mmCIF file of C-alpha atoms and ligand atoms in Angstrom:
data_model
loop_
_atom_site.group_PDB
_atom_site.id
_atom_site.type_symbol
_atom_site.label_atom_id
_atom_site.label_comp_id
_atom_site.label_asym_id
_atom_site.label_seq_id
_atom_site.Cartn_x
_atom_site.Cartn_y
_atom_site.Cartn_z
ATOM 1 C CA MET A 1 -21.592 10.306 -45.407
ATOM 2 C CA ARG A 2 -20.986 13.965 -45.860
ATOM 3 C CA VAL A 3 -19.582 15.908 -42.897
ATOM 4 C CA THR A 4 -19.207 19.646 -43.163
ATOM 5 C CA ILE A 5 -17.364 21.773 -40.640
ATOM 6 C CA CYS A 6 -17.834 25.524 -40.557
ATOM 7 C CA ILE A 7 -14.683 27.545 -41.009
ATOM 8 C CA GLY A 8 -16.371 30.923 -40.760
ATOM 9 C CA SER A 9 -14.793 33.441 -38.414
ATOM 10 C CA ALA A 10 -16.998 32.791 -35.377
ATOM 11 C CA CYS A 11 -16.496 29.029 -35.625
ATOM 12 C CA HIS A 12 -12.821 29.532 -36.290
ATOM 13 C CA LEU A 13 -12.550 31.282 -32.915
ATOM 14 C CA LYS A 14 -14.326 28.362 -31.279
ATOM 15 C CA GLY A 15 -11.732 25.962 -32.617
ATOM 16 C CA SER A 16 -12.954 24.759 -35.992
ATOM 17 C CA ARG A 17 -9.420 24.072 -37.094
ATOM 18 C CA GLU A 18 -8.918 21.745 -34.179
ATOM 19 C CA VAL A 19 -12.242 20.022 -34.791
ATOM 20 C CA ILE A 20 -11.258 19.473 -38.426
ATOM 21 C CA SER A 21 -7.854 18.040 -37.608
ATOM 22 C CA GLN A 22 -9.314 15.709 -34.976
ATOM 23 C CA MET A 23 -11.972 14.550 -37.425
ATOM 24 C CA GLN A 24 -9.380 13.923 -40.110
ATOM 25 C CA ASP A 25 -7.308 11.834 -37.706
ATOM 26 C CA LEU A 26 -10.304 9.882 -36.433
ATOM 27 C CA VAL A 27 -11.576 9.184 -39.939
ATOM 28 C CA ALA A 28 -8.134 7.935 -40.971
ATOM 29 C CA GLN A 29 -7.617 5.853 -37.810
ATOM 30 C CA ASN A 30 -10.948 4.154 -38.346
ATOM 31 C CA GLY A 31 -10.301 3.444 -42.005
ATOM 32 C CA LEU A 32 -13.224 5.591 -43.135
ATOM 33 C CA VAL A 33 -11.498 7.835 -45.637
ATOM 34 C CA ASP A 34 -13.591 6.340 -48.458
ATOM 35 C CA LYS A 35 -16.824 6.577 -46.524
ATOM 36 C CA VAL A 36 -16.712 9.954 -44.847
ATOM 37 C CA ASP A 37 -16.468 13.007 -47.014
ATOM 38 C CA LEU A 38 -15.057 15.793 -44.814
ATOM 39 C CA ASN A 39 -15.556 19.330 -46.026
ATOM 40 C CA GLY A 40 -15.135 22.866 -44.827
ATOM 41 C CA ALA A 41 -17.980 25.324 -45.249
ATOM 42 C CA PHE A 42 -18.422 29.021 -44.748
ATOM 43 C CA CYS A 43 -20.674 30.488 -42.115
ATOM 44 C CA SER A 44 -24.079 28.866 -42.178
ATOM 45 C CA GLY A 45 -25.648 31.555 -39.984
ATOM 46 C CA ASN A 46 -25.557 29.443 -36.833
ATOM 47 C CA CYS A 47 -22.794 31.333 -35.052
ATOM 48 C CA VAL A 48 -24.910 31.705 -31.920
ATOM 49 C CA LYS A 49 -24.380 28.051 -31.062
ATOM 50 C CA GLU A 50 -21.811 27.283 -28.404
ATOM 51 C CA GLY A 51 -19.550 25.106 -30.472
ATOM 52 C CA VAL A 52 -18.355 24.798 -34.027
ATOM 53 C CA CYS A 53 -21.142 24.163 -36.535
ATOM 54 C CA VAL A 54 -20.871 20.691 -38.008
ATOM 55 C CA THR A 55 -23.398 19.056 -40.284
ATOM 56 C CA VAL A 56 -23.699 15.338 -40.868
ATOM 57 C CA ASP A 57 -25.709 14.614 -44.009
ATOM 58 C CA GLY A 58 -27.367 17.987 -43.612
ATOM 59 C CA GLU A 59 -28.203 17.639 -39.922
ATOM 60 C CA LEU A 60 -26.784 20.434 -37.793
ATOM 61 C CA TYR A 61 -24.713 19.920 -34.646
ATOM 62 C CA SER A 62 -22.613 22.162 -32.481
ATOM 63 C CA VAL A 63 -19.280 20.630 -31.492
ATOM 64 C CA LYS A 64 -16.588 21.999 -29.196
ATOM 65 C CA PRO A 65 -13.030 20.820 -29.800
ATOM 66 C CA GLU A 66 -13.048 18.810 -26.559
ATOM 67 C CA GLU A 67 -16.232 17.065 -27.683
ATOM 68 C CA ALA A 68 -14.977 16.117 -31.125
ATOM 69 C CA LYS A 69 -14.001 12.559 -30.276
ATOM 70 C CA GLY A 70 -17.285 11.756 -28.544
ATOM 71 C CA PHE A 71 -19.180 13.364 -31.388
ATOM 72 C CA PHE A 72 -17.297 11.288 -33.930
ATOM 73 C CA GLU A 73 -17.990 8.066 -32.044
ATOM 74 C CA LYS A 74 -21.672 8.784 -31.594
ATOM 75 C CA GLU A 75 -22.751 10.548 -34.767
ATOM 76 C CA ILE A 76 -20.313 9.194 -37.317
ATOM 77 C CA LEU A 77 -19.092 5.779 -36.173
ATOM 78 C CA GLY A 78 -22.459 5.127 -34.564
ATOM 79 C CA ARG A 79 -24.218 5.508 -37.908
ATOM 80 C CA MET A 80 -21.913 3.336 -39.985
HETATM 81 S S1 FES B 101 -19.062 31.100 -38.410
HETATM 82 FE FE1 FES B 101 -19.754 29.082 -38.246
HETATM 83 S S2 FES B 101 -21.882 29.293 -38.348
HETATM 84 FE FE2 FES B 101 -21.155 31.304 -38.525
#
């Protein structure tokens, strides 16, 4: 599974760094390092969304730092 987190300037201001570090921790805690390919990406032109732009296998989501755990459980763990 390929997960891409936007690190463009607008998403950076919305907390992309925090989303990335939470995702890294959650992936490691759940033993998914081999299964989930976490990447950073530059602005995908979706800055108008409320949260940080995250794609999971090409599907676009908007994730705020406080939603990262729930997002991980639903969209990443939930699809394993
Ligand atoms: S900065 Fe993330 S979509 Fe533009």
